[in-house]
XYZ file of N, CA and C in Angstrom:
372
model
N -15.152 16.565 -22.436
C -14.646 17.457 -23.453
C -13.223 17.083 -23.861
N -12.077 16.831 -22.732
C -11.101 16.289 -23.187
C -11.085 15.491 -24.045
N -11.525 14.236 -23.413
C -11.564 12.699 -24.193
C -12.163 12.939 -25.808
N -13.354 14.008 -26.211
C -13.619 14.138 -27.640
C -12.263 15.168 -28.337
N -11.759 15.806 -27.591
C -10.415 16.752 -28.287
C -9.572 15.363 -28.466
N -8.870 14.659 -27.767
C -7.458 14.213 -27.868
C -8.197 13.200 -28.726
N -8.923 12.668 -28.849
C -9.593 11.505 -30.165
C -9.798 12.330 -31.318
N -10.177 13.250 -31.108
C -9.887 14.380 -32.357
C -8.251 14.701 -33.141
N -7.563 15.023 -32.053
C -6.078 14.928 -32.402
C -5.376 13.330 -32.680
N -5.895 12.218 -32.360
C -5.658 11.232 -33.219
C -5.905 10.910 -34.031
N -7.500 10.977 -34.692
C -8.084 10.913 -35.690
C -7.191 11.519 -37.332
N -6.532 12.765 -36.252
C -5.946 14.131 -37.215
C -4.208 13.058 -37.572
N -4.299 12.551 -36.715
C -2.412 12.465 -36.599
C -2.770 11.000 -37.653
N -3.853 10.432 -37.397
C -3.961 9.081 -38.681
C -3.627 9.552 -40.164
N -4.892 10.380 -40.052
C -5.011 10.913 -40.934
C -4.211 11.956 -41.938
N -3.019 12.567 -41.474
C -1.974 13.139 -41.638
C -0.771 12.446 -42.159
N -1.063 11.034 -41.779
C 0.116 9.919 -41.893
C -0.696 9.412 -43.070
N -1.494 9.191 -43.771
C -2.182 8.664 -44.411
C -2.040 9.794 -45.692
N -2.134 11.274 -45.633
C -1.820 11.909 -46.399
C -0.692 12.385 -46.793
N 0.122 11.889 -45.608
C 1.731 12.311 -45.814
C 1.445 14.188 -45.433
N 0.807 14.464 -45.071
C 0.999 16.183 -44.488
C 1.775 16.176 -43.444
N 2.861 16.646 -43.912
C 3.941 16.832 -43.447
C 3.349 18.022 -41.757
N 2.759 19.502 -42.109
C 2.764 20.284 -41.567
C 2.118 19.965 -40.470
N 1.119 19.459 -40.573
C -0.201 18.930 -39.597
C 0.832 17.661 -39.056
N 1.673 17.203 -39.541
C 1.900 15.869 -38.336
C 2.900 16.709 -37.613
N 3.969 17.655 -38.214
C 4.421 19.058 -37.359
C 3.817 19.066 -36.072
N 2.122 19.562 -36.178
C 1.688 20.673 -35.294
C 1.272 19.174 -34.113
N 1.062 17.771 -34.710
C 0.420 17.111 -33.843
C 1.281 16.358 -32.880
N 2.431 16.091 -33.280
C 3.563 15.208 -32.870
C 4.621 15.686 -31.972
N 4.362 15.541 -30.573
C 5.548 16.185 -29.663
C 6.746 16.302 -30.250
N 7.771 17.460 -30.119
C 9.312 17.089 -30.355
C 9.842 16.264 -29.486
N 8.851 15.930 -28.357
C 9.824 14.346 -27.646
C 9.574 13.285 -28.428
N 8.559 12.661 -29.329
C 7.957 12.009 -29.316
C 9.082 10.437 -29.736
N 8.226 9.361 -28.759
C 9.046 8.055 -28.884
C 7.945 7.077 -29.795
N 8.360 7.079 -31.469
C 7.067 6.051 -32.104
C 7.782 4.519 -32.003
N 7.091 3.701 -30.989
C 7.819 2.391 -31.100
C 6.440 1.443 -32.248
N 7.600 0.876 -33.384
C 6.356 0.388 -34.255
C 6.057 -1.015 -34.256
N 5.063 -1.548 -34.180
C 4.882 -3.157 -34.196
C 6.104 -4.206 -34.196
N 6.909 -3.467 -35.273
C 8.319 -4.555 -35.473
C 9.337 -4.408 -34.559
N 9.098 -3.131 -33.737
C 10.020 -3.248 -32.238
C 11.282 -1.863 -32.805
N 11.692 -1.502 -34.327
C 12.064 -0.412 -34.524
C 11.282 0.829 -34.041
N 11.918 2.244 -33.672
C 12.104 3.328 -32.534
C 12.504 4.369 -33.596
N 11.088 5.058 -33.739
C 11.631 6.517 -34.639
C 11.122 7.713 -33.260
N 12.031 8.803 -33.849
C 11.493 10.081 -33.208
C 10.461 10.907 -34.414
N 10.332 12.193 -33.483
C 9.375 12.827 -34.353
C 10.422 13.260 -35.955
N 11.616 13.299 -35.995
C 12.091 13.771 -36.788
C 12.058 12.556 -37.830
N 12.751 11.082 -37.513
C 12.632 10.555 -38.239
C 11.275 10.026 -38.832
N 10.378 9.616 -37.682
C 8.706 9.378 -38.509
C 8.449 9.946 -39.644
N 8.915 11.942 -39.533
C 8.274 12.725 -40.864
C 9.381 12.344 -41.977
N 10.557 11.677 -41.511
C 11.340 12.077 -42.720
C 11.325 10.431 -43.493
N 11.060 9.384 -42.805
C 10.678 8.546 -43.253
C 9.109 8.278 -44.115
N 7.994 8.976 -43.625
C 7.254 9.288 -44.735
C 7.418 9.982 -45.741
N 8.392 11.114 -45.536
C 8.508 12.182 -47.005
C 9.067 11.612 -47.295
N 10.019 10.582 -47.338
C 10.883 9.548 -48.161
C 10.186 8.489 -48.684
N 9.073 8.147 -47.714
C 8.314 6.556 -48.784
C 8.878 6.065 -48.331
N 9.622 5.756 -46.965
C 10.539 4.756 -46.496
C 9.332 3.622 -46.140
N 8.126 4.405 -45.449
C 6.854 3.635 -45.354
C 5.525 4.422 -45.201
N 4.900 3.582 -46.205
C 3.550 4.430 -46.234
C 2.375 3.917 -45.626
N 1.488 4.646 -44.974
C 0.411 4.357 -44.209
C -0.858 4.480 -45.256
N -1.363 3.379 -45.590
C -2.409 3.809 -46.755
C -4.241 3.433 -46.011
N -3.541 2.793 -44.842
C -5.414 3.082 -44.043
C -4.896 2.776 -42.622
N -5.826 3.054 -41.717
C -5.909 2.299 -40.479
C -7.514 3.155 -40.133
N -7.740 2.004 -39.159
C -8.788 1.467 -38.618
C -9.068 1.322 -37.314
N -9.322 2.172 -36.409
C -9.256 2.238 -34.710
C -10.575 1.213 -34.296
N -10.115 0.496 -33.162
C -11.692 0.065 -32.710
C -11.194 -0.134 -30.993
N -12.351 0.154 -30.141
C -11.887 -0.405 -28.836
C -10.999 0.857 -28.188
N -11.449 1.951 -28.616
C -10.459 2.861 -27.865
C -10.809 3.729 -26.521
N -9.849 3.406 -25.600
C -10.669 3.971 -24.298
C -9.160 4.877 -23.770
N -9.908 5.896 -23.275
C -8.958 7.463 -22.540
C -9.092 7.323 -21.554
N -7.697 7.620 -21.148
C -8.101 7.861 -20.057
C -7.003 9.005 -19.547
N -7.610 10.049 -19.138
C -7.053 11.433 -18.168
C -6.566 11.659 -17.161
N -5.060 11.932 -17.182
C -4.951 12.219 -15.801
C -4.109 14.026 -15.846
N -4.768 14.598 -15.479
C -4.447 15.885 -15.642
C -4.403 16.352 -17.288
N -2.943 16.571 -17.852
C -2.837 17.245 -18.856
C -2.689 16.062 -19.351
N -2.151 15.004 -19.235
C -1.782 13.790 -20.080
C -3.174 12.716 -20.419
N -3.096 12.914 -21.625
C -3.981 11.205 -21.897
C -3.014 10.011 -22.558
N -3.581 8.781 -21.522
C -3.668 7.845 -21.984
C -4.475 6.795 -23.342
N -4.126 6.663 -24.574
C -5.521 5.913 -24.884
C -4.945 4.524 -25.348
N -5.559 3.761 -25.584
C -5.024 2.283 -26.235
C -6.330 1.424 -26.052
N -6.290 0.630 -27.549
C -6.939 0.057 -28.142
C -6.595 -1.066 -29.551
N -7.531 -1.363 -30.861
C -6.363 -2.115 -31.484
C -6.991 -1.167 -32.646
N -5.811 -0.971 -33.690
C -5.671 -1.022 -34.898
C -5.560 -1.792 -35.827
N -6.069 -1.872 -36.924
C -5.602 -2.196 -38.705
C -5.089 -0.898 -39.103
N -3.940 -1.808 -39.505
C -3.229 -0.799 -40.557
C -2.800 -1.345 -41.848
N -2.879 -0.488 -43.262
C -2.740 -0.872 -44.259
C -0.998 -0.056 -44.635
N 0.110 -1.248 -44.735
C 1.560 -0.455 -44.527
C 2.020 -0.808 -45.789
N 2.776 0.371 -46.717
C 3.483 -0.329 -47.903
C 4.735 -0.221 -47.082
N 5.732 -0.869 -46.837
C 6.969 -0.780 -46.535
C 8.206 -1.843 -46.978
N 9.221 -1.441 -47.785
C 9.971 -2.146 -48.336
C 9.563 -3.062 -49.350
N 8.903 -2.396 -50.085
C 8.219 -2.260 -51.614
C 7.240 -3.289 -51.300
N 6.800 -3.753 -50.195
C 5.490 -4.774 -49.882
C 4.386 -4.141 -49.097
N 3.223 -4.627 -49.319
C 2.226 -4.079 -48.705
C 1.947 -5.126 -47.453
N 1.638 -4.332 -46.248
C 1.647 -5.246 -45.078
C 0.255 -5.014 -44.626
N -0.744 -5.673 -44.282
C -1.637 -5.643 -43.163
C -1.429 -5.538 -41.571
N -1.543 -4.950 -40.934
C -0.646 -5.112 -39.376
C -2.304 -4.914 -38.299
N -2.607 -6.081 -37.843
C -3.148 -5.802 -36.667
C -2.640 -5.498 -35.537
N -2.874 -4.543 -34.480
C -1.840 -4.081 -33.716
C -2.998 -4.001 -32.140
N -2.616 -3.805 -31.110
C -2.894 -3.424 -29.408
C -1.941 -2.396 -30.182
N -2.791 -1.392 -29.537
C -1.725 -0.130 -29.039
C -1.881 0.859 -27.930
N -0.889 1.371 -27.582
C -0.776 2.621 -26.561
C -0.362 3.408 -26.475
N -1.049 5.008 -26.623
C -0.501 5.907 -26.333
C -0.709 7.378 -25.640
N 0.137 7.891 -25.466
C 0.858 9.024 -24.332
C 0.399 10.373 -25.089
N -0.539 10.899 -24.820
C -0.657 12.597 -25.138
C -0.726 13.885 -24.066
N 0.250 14.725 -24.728
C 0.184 15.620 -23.643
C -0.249 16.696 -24.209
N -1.178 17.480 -23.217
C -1.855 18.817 -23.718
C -0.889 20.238 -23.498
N 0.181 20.433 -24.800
C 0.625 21.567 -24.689
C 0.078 22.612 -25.316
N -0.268 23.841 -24.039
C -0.899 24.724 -24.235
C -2.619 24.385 -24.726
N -2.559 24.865 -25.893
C -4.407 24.136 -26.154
C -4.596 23.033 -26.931
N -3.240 22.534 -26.945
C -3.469 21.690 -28.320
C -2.673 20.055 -27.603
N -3.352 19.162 -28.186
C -2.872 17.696 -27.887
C -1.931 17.450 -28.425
N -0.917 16.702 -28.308
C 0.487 16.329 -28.775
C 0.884 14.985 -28.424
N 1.288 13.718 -29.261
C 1.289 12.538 -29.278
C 2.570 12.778 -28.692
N 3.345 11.762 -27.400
C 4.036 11.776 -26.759
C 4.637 10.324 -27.216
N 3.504 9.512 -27.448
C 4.623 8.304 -27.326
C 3.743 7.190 -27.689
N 3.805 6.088 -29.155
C 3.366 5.701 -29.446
C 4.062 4.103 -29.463
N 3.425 3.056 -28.909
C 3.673 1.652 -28.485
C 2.595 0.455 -29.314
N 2.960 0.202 -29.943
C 1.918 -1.007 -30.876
C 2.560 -2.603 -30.437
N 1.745 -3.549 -30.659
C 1.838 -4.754 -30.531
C 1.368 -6.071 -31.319
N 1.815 -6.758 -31.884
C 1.266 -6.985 -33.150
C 0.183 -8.182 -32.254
N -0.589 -8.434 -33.349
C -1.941 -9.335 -32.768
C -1.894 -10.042 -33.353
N -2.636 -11.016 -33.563
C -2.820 -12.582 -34.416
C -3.969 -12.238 -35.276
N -4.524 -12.323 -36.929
C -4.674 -11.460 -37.267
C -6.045 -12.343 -37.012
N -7.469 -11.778 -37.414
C -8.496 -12.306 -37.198
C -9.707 -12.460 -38.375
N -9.340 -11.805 -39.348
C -9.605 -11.755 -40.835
C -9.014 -12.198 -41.859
C-alpha cells in the first residue's frame, strides 16, 4: 500500500512541475527539501517553486522507467532513470538522468525530501 501511495505522490510532484501548479507542488514538497539537479546546482523548496513561476526552467515532460521503493518505516527510498524534456536558458534540453530520492510520510501524506539526479549517456 505504501509503495502505490508514495509513486502516487511522485507521479503528482512530476506532474505539478510540468503544470507549473504552484499549490500542489506546496502540498508535495517538504519545507526541508534538498533538489540537487543533473548539472550539480542545489535549489530548496522555495527556490524550485520560484524558479518555475519565473520560467527560470521549465519541465515540459518526463518519463520514469525502472523505479524501485524501497521502505523503511516512514521514509521511502525510490530511484530509477528519467527523461526529461527541460526548456532552460531559452534552450530546450533532453536530460537522461539515474535518480534518487528521499520521501517522508508527514502525517498522511508523502513529502519529497530530497531529490539527487545523475546525468546518463543518452541512448536515443
Amino acid at each position: 500500500m505504501y509503495n502505490d501511495t508514495v509513486l502516487t505522490a511522485d507521479d503528482r510532484r512530476y506532474r505539478a512541475m510540468i503544470d507549473v501548479n504552484l499549490a500542489e507542488l506546496d502540498r508535495v514538497l517538504s519545507d526541508d527539501l534538498v533538489y540537487m539537479h543533473s548539472s550539480g546546482s542545489v535549489d530548496s523548496k522555495a527556490s524550485l517553486i520560484e524558479g518555475l513561476e519565473r520560467r527560470k526552467f521549465t519541465f515540459l515532460s518526463a518519463e520514469t522507467s525502472g523505479t524501485t521503493v524501497r521502505l523503511y518505516g516512514d521514509i521511502a527510498v525510490l530511484h530509477g532513470k528519467v527523461k526529461l524534456q527541460v526548456q532552460a536558458g531559452g534552450r530546450e534540453h533532453r536530460v537522461q538522468s539515474g535518480f534518487t530520492t528521499v520521501w517522508n510520510l508527514e502525517g498522511a501524506e508523502w513529502r519529497l525530501v530530497h531529490w539527487q539526479s545523475t546525468p546518463l549517456p543518452a541512448t536515443d
